CSV table of C-alpha atoms in Angstrom, one decimal:
chain,number,residue,atom,x,y,z
O,11,UNK,CA,-17.6,118.3,64.8
O,12,UNK,CA,-18.6,114.7,64.0
O,13,UNK,CA,-20.7,114.3,60.5
O,14,UNK,CA,-23.1,112.0,62.8
O,15,UNK,CA,-23.9,115.0,64.8
O,16,UNK,CA,-25.3,117.5,62.1
O,17,UNK,CA,-27.0,115.2,60.6
O,18,UNK,CA,-29.3,113.9,63.6
O,19,UNK,CA,-30.1,117.2,64.0
O,20,UNK,CA,-31.1,118.0,60.6
O,21,UNK,CA,-33.4,115.5,61.0
O,22,UNK,CA,-35.5,117.5,63.5
O,23,UNK,CA,-35.9,119.9,60.6
O,24,UNK,CA,-37.3,117.8,58.0
O,25,UNK,CA,-40.8,118.0,58.8
O,26,UNK,CA,-40.5,121.1,59.9
O,27,UNK,CA,-39.5,123.4,56.6
O,28,UNK,CA,-42.6,124.3,54.8
O,29,UNK,CA,-42.8,125.8,50.6
O,30,UNK,CA,-39.2,126.6,48.2
O,31,UNK,CA,-33.1,130.5,36.7
O,32,UNK,CA,-32.7,133.1,34.3
O,33,UNK,CA,-34.1,133.9,30.8
O,34,UNK,CA,-32.4,131.2,28.8
O,35,UNK,CA,-32.6,133.1,25.5
O,36,UNK,CA,-32.1,130.9,22.3
O,37,UNK,CA,-30.3,133.2,18.9
O,38,UNK,CA,-31.4,131.9,15.9
O,39,UNK,CA,-28.4,131.5,13.0
O,40,UNK,CA,-29.2,133.3,10.4
O,41,UNK,CA,-29.8,131.3,7.5
O,42,UNK,CA,-27.3,130.8,4.3
O,43,UNK,CA,-27.6,132.9,1.6
O,44,UNK,CA,-29.2,131.3,-1.7
O,45,UNK,CA,-26.1,129.5,-2.9
O,46,UNK,CA,-23.8,132.0,-6.0
O,47,UNK,CA,-23.3,130.8,-9.7
O,48,UNK,CA,-19.5,130.7,-9.9
O,49,UNK,CA,-19.1,133.5,-12.6
O,50,UNK,CA,-16.3,132.6,-15.1
O,51,UNK,CA,-12.9,133.5,-14.2
O,52,UNK,CA,-11.7,137.0,-16.6
O,53,UNK,CA,-8.6,135.2,-17.2
O,54,UNK,CA,-9.5,131.8,-18.5
O,55,UNK,CA,-8.4,131.0,-21.8
O,56,UNK,CA,-9.9,129.5,-25.5
O,57,UNK,CA,-9.2,126.5,-23.4
O,58,UNK,CA,-12.2,126.3,-21.5
O,59,UNK,CA,-14.6,123.8,-21.9
O,60,UNK,CA,-17.2,124.1,-23.5
O,61,UNK,CA,-20.7,124.7,-21.9
O,62,UNK,CA,-22.6,122.0,-22.1
O,63,UNK,CA,-26.3,120.6,-24.3
O,64,UNK,CA,-29.0,120.8,-22.1
O,65,UNK,CA,-30.2,117.4,-21.4
O,66,UNK,CA,-33.7,116.4,-24.0
O,67,UNK,CA,-34.2,113.7,-21.0
O,68,UNK,CA,-33.9,116.3,-17.8
O,69,UNK,CA,-37.4,117.9,-16.1
O,70,UNK,CA,-37.6,121.7,-16.5
O,71,UNK,CA,-34.8,123.4,-14.4
O,72,UNK,CA,-35.5,125.4,-11.4
O,73,UNK,CA,-33.7,128.3,-11.1
O,74,UNK,CA,-32.4,129.7,-7.7
O,75,UNK,CA,-35.1,132.6,-7.3
O,76,UNK,CA,-37.8,130.2,-8.0
O,77,UNK,CA,-36.9,127.9,-5.7
O,78,UNK,CA,-36.8,130.7,-3.2
O,79,UNK,CA,-40.3,132.2,-3.7
O,80,UNK,CA,-41.8,128.6,-3.9
O,81,UNK,CA,-39.7,128.2,0.1
O,82,UNK,CA,-41.0,131.5,1.7
O,83,UNK,CA,-44.5,130.6,0.4
O,84,UNK,CA,-44.1,127.5,1.9
O,85,UNK,CA,-42.8,128.9,4.9
O,86,UNK,CA,-45.5,131.5,5.5
O,87,UNK,CA,-48.2,129.0,5.0
O,88,UNK,CA,-46.7,127.2,8.2
O,89,UNK,CA,-48.6,128.6,11.5
O,90,UNK,CA,-46.6,130.4,13.9
O,91,UNK,CA,-48.3,129.9,18.1
O,92,UNK,CA,-47.9,132.7,19.7
O,93,UNK,CA,-47.6,132.6,23.2
O,94,UNK,CA,-50.9,133.6,25.3
O,95,UNK,CA,-50.2,136.9,28.0
O,96,UNK,CA,-49.7,136.0,31.3
O,97,UNK,CA,-53.2,137.7,31.2
O,98,UNK,CA,-54.9,135.4,28.6
O,99,UNK,CA,-53.0,132.7,30.7
O,100,UNK,CA,-54.6,133.2,33.7
O,101,UNK,CA,-58.4,134.1,32.6
O,102,UNK,CA,-58.1,130.6,31.1
O,103,UNK,CA,-56.4,128.8,34.3
O,104,UNK,CA,-59.4,130.1,36.5
O,105,UNK,CA,-61.7,129.3,33.7
O,106,UNK,CA,-60.5,125.2,33.6
O,107,UNK,CA,-59.5,124.7,37.1
O,108,UNK,CA,-55.9,124.4,35.8
O,109,UNK,CA,-54.0,122.4,38.5
O,110,UNK,CA,-51.7,125.0,39.8
O,111,UNK,CA,-48.5,123.4,39.4
O,112,UNK,CA,-49.8,122.7,35.5
O,113,UNK,CA,-50.4,126.5,35.5
O,114,UNK,CA,-47.2,127.6,37.1
O,115,UNK,CA,-45.7,125.0,34.3
O,116,UNK,CA,-47.4,127.1,31.4
O,117,UNK,CA,-46.3,130.3,32.9
O,118,UNK,CA,-42.9,129.7,33.4
O,119,UNK,CA,-43.2,128.4,29.4
O,120,UNK,CA,-44.6,132.1,28.8
O,121,UNK,CA,-42.2,133.6,30.8
O,122,UNK,CA,-39.3,132.2,28.6
O,123,UNK,CA,-40.8,132.5,25.1
O,124,UNK,CA,-42.7,136.3,25.5
O,125,UNK,CA,-41.0,139.4,26.0
O,126,UNK,CA,-42.1,141.5,28.3
O,127,UNK,CA,-44.5,138.6,30.0
O,128,UNK,CA,-42.3,138.7,33.2
O,129,UNK,CA,-43.7,142.4,33.7
O,130,UNK,CA,-47.0,141.4,33.0
O,131,UNK,CA,-46.8,138.8,35.5
O,132,UNK,CA,-45.4,140.6,38.1
O,133,UNK,CA,-48.2,143.3,37.5
O,134,UNK,CA,-51.1,140.6,37.5
O,135,UNK,CA,-50.1,139.5,41.0
O,136,UNK,CA,-49.4,142.9,42.3
O,137,UNK,CA,-53.3,143.0,41.5
O,138,UNK,CA,-53.9,140.3,43.9
O,139,UNK,CA,-54.9,137.8,40.8
O,140,UNK,CA,-58.4,138.7,40.9
O,141,UNK,CA,-60.3,135.5,42.3
O,142,UNK,CA,-56.8,133.0,42.7
O,143,UNK,CA,-56.2,131.1,45.5
O,144,UNK,CA,-53.7,130.9,47.7
O,145,UNK,CA,-51.8,128.1,45.9
O,146,UNK,CA,-52.6,129.2,42.1
O,147,UNK,CA,-51.0,132.6,43.9
O,148,UNK,CA,-47.7,130.9,45.3
O,149,UNK,CA,-47.4,129.0,42.2
O,150,UNK,CA,-47.3,132.2,39.9
O,151,UNK,CA,-44.9,133.7,42.7
O,152,UNK,CA,-42.7,131.0,42.1
O,153,UNK,CA,-42.5,130.8,37.9
O,154,UNK,CA,-41.5,134.7,38.9
O,155,UNK,CA,-38.8,134.2,40.9
O,156,UNK,CA,-37.2,131.9,38.8
O,157,UNK,CA,-36.8,134.1,36.5
O,158,UNK,CA,-36.0,137.4,38.1
O,159,UNK,CA,-33.5,139.2,36.1
O,160,UNK,CA,-32.8,143.1,37.3
O,161,UNK,CA,-35.9,145.0,35.5
O,162,UNK,CA,-38.6,142.8,37.2
O,163,UNK,CA,-36.5,142.5,40.3
O,164,UNK,CA,-37.2,147.0,39.7
O,165,UNK,CA,-40.9,145.8,39.3
O,166,UNK,CA,-41.5,144.0,42.3
O,167,UNK,CA,-39.8,146.5,44.4
O,168,UNK,CA,-42.0,149.3,43.1
O,169,UNK,CA,-45.2,147.4,43.1
O,170,UNK,CA,-44.6,146.1,47.0
O,171,UNK,CA,-45.8,149.4,48.8
O,172,UNK,CA,-49.3,149.8,46.4
O,173,UNK,CA,-49.7,146.0,45.6
O,174,UNK,CA,-53.1,144.6,46.7
O,175,UNK,CA,-52.8,142.8,50.2
O,176,UNK,CA,-54.0,139.4,49.5
O,177,UNK,CA,-51.0,139.9,46.2
O,178,UNK,CA,-48.2,141.0,49.0
O,179,UNK,CA,-46.4,137.8,50.9
O,180,UNK,CA,-46.4,136.4,47.0
O,181,UNK,CA,-44.6,139.8,45.6
O,182,UNK,CA,-41.9,139.2,48.4
O,183,UNK,CA,-41.2,135.5,47.4
O,184,UNK,CA,-40.8,136.1,44.6
O,185,UNK,CA,-38.0,137.9,45.1
O,186,UNK,CA,-35.7,134.8,46.4
O,187,UNK,CA,-35.2,134.9,42.7
O,188,UNK,CA,-32.5,137.9,44.0
O,189,UNK,CA,-29.2,137.7,45.9
O,190,UNK,CA,-28.9,141.5,45.7
O,191,UNK,CA,-27.7,143.8,48.4
O,192,UNK,CA,-30.9,146.3,47.4
O,193,UNK,CA,-33.2,143.4,48.2
O,194,UNK,CA,-31.3,141.7,51.5
O,195,UNK,CA,-32.1,145.1,52.6
O,196,UNK,CA,-35.6,145.4,51.7
O,197,UNK,CA,-36.7,142.0,53.4
O,198,UNK,CA,-34.7,142.9,56.0
O,199,UNK,CA,-36.9,146.4,56.3
O,200,UNK,CA,-40.1,144.1,55.4
O,201,UNK,CA,-39.6,141.8,58.4
O,202,UNK,CA,-38.4,144.5,60.6
O,203,UNK,CA,-41.8,147.3,60.4
O,204,UNK,CA,-44.6,145.8,57.9
O,205,UNK,CA,-48.2,145.7,59.1
O,206,UNK,CA,-48.7,142.9,57.4
O,207,UNK,CA,-47.7,139.2,59.9
O,208,UNK,CA,-47.8,137.2,56.4
O,209,UNK,CA,-45.7,139.4,54.4
O,210,UNK,CA,-43.4,140.1,57.1
O,211,UNK,CA,-42.9,135.7,57.6
O,212,UNK,CA,-42.4,136.0,53.6
O,213,UNK,CA,-39.7,138.4,54.3
O,214,UNK,CA,-38.0,136.1,56.9
O,215,UNK,CA,-38.3,132.5,55.2
O,216,UNK,CA,-36.9,134.1,51.8
O,217,UNK,CA,-34.1,136.2,54.6
O,218,UNK,CA,-32.8,132.4,55.9
O,219,UNK,CA,-33.0,131.0,52.2
O,220,UNK,CA,-30.3,134.0,51.1
O,221,UNK,CA,-28.1,132.8,54.6
O,222,UNK,CA,-24.9,134.1,54.5
O,223,UNK,CA,-25.1,135.5,50.5
O,224,UNK,CA,-26.9,138.7,52.4
O,225,UNK,CA,-25.0,142.3,53.5
O,226,UNK,CA,-24.0,141.2,57.4
O,227,UNK,CA,-25.2,145.1,58.5
O,228,UNK,CA,-29.2,143.0,57.2
O,229,UNK,CA,-28.7,139.7,58.5
O,230,UNK,CA,-28.8,141.5,62.4
O,231,UNK,CA,-31.1,144.4,61.4
O,232,UNK,CA,-33.7,141.4,60.7
O,233,UNK,CA,-32.4,139.7,64.2
O,234,UNK,CA,-33.0,142.1,65.9
O,235,UNK,CA,-36.1,142.3,65.1
O,236,UNK,CA,-36.0,138.4,65.6
O,237,UNK,CA,-35.1,138.1,69.3
O,238,UNK,CA,-38.5,140.1,70.4
O,239,UNK,CA,-40.1,137.9,68.0
O,240,UNK,CA,-39.3,134.7,69.4
O,241,UNK,CA,-41.3,135.9,72.9
O,242,UNK,CA,-44.5,136.1,71.3
O,243,UNK,CA,-47.3,134.4,71.1
O,244,UNK,CA,-48.4,134.7,67.8
O,245,UNK,CA,-47.5,131.1,65.5
O,246,UNK,CA,-46.5,133.7,62.4
O,247,UNK,CA,-44.3,136.0,64.9
O,248,UNK,CA,-42.2,132.6,66.3
O,249,UNK,CA,-42.2,131.4,62.9
O,250,UNK,CA,-40.3,134.7,61.7
O,251,UNK,CA,-38.0,134.8,64.3
O,252,UNK,CA,-36.8,130.9,64.1
O,253,UNK,CA,-36.1,131.3,60.1
O,254,UNK,CA,-34.5,134.6,61.1
O,255,UNK,CA,-32.0,133.3,64.3
O,256,UNK,CA,-31.3,129.8,62.2
O,257,UNK,CA,-29.2,132.0,59.6
O,258,UNK,CA,-25.6,131.9,60.4
O,259,UNK,CA,-23.1,132.4,61.7
O,260,UNK,CA,-24.8,131.7,65.3
O,261,UNK,CA,-23.3,133.6,67.9
O,262,UNK,CA,-23.5,132.9,71.8
O,263,UNK,CA,-26.3,135.2,73.1
O,264,UNK,CA,-28.5,133.6,70.6
O,265,UNK,CA,-27.1,130.0,70.9
O,266,UNK,CA,-28.7,130.5,74.4
O,267,UNK,CA,-31.9,132.5,73.3
O,268,UNK,CA,-32.8,129.1,71.7
O,269,UNK,CA,-31.6,126.9,74.0
O,270,UNK,CA,-33.3,128.6,76.8
O,271,UNK,CA,-36.4,128.5,74.4
O,272,UNK,CA,-36.4,124.5,73.4
O,273,UNK,CA,-35.9,124.0,77.7
O,274,UNK,CA,-38.9,126.7,78.7
O,275,UNK,CA,-42.1,125.3,78.8
O,276,UNK,CA,-43.3,127.5,76.3
O,277,UNK,CA,-45.3,127.2,73.7
O,278,UNK,CA,-44.8,124.0,71.6
O,279,UNK,CA,-44.1,125.6,68.7
O,280,UNK,CA,-42.0,128.3,69.7
O,281,UNK,CA,-39.9,125.1,71.2
O,282,UNK,CA,-40.0,123.1,68.1
O,283,UNK,CA,-38.7,126.8,66.1
O,284,UNK,CA,-35.9,127.0,68.2
O,285,UNK,CA,-34.7,123.8,67.6
O,286,UNK,CA,-34.8,124.0,64.1
O,287,UNK,CA,-33.1,127.4,64.2
O,288,UNK,CA,-30.6,125.3,65.9
O,289,UNK,CA,-30.1,123.1,63.1
O,290,UNK,CA,-29.7,125.5,60.2
O,291,UNK,CA,-27.2,127.7,62.3
O,292,UNK,CA,-25.1,124.6,61.6
O,293,UNK,CA,-25.4,123.8,65.8
O,294,UNK,CA,-24.3,120.3,66.4
O,295,UNK,CA,-26.4,117.5,68.1
O,296,UNK,CA,-23.7,115.7,70.0
O,297,UNK,CA,-23.3,119.2,72.1
O,298,UNK,CA,-26.9,119.7,72.8
O,299,UNK,CA,-27.5,116.2,74.1
O,300,UNK,CA,-27.5,117.2,77.6
O,301,UNK,CA,-30.4,119.3,76.8
O,302,UNK,CA,-32.2,117.1,74.6
O,303,UNK,CA,-32.4,114.7,76.9
O,304,UNK,CA,-33.2,117.1,79.7
O,305,UNK,CA,-36.2,117.9,77.3
O,306,UNK,CA,-37.2,114.4,76.0
O,307,UNK,CA,-37.7,113.6,79.6
O,308,UNK,CA,-40.2,116.7,80.7
O,309,UNK,CA,-44.0,115.9,81.4
O,310,UNK,CA,-44.5,119.0,79.4
O,311,UNK,CA,-42.6,118.5,76.1
O,312,UNK,CA,-45.8,117.8,73.7
O,313,UNK,CA,-45.3,114.1,71.9
O,314,UNK,CA,-44.3,115.5,68.5
O,315,UNK,CA,-41.4,117.4,69.9
O,316,UNK,CA,-40.1,114.4,72.2
O,317,UNK,CA,-40.1,111.4,69.4
O,318,UNK,CA,-38.4,113.7,67.2
O,319,UNK,CA,-35.9,114.5,69.7
O,320,UNK,CA,-35.5,110.9,70.9
O,321,UNK,CA,-35.2,110.4,67.0
O,322,UNK,CA,-32.2,112.8,67.4
O,323,UNK,CA,-30.6,111.0,70.0
O,324,UNK,CA,-30.8,107.9,69.1
O,325,UNK,CA,-28.9,108.5,65.8
O,326,UNK,CA,-26.0,110.4,67.7
O,327,UNK,CA,-25.5,106.6,70.1
O,328,UNK,CA,-25.2,104.7,66.5
O,329,UNK,CA,-22.3,107.7,66.4
């Protein structure tokens, strides 16, 4: 396949994609102990050098003990700033109207420096984050995903069923920080059977991000639902279907399903997301040229879709 083909079709999805680390554990090296004075050798003979008399011009000599005590006293007087809890950080952000991105950066620092902060932050999200709006909830979940580990993944999966409705989609989004097989299976279950359309859409998105990293059986389970959702009139269902069907490798029947969706005069969102899925599945644009030309000539094609298709066709001509 030509590189230009993939690049060209990739341009179609540039305007469609929405949204999307582990703890750095610094170990403090132990301080060297006080230097011990060299004890005189037991075998030293009388030829040992005589001890030097104190220099009357020298100042008072501090003993190792008094120096250590002075250092301890100095260090004890230096204030150590303890990172706030996630709850304290959230309260301050809501009170001040802090920018969501700045809040996420501050939370990221707390998650790095405060033991147990990850589990506390998950609890807050499961409770819906109080008066936090969708932008702040999203940034909170983004910070969590960066630091997701085994215990945090356990907590997310445990909290999901009974979490506040407004926090559940972001709890699902935070799972993007894991590629464990159990997470892939849970995402497939959520996409296939959850009652909340926003939860299903987030599960589809995270599945698409993981792509071929997920267990094949989980991806196929999700595809069964996606094939039906592609025919839906609901925008979120169509979006989720495009995300899942775009996970490579793309079977011949699924490719034909997507091509047909692009060609048919259905909802423009369906046509756009079907085209996006073809690109995500790495179908070369050159092989779709006849279909794209037909869609571009169709009077029922929206200006947005036509402009993107014509851009792809121009790139193909250059290559």
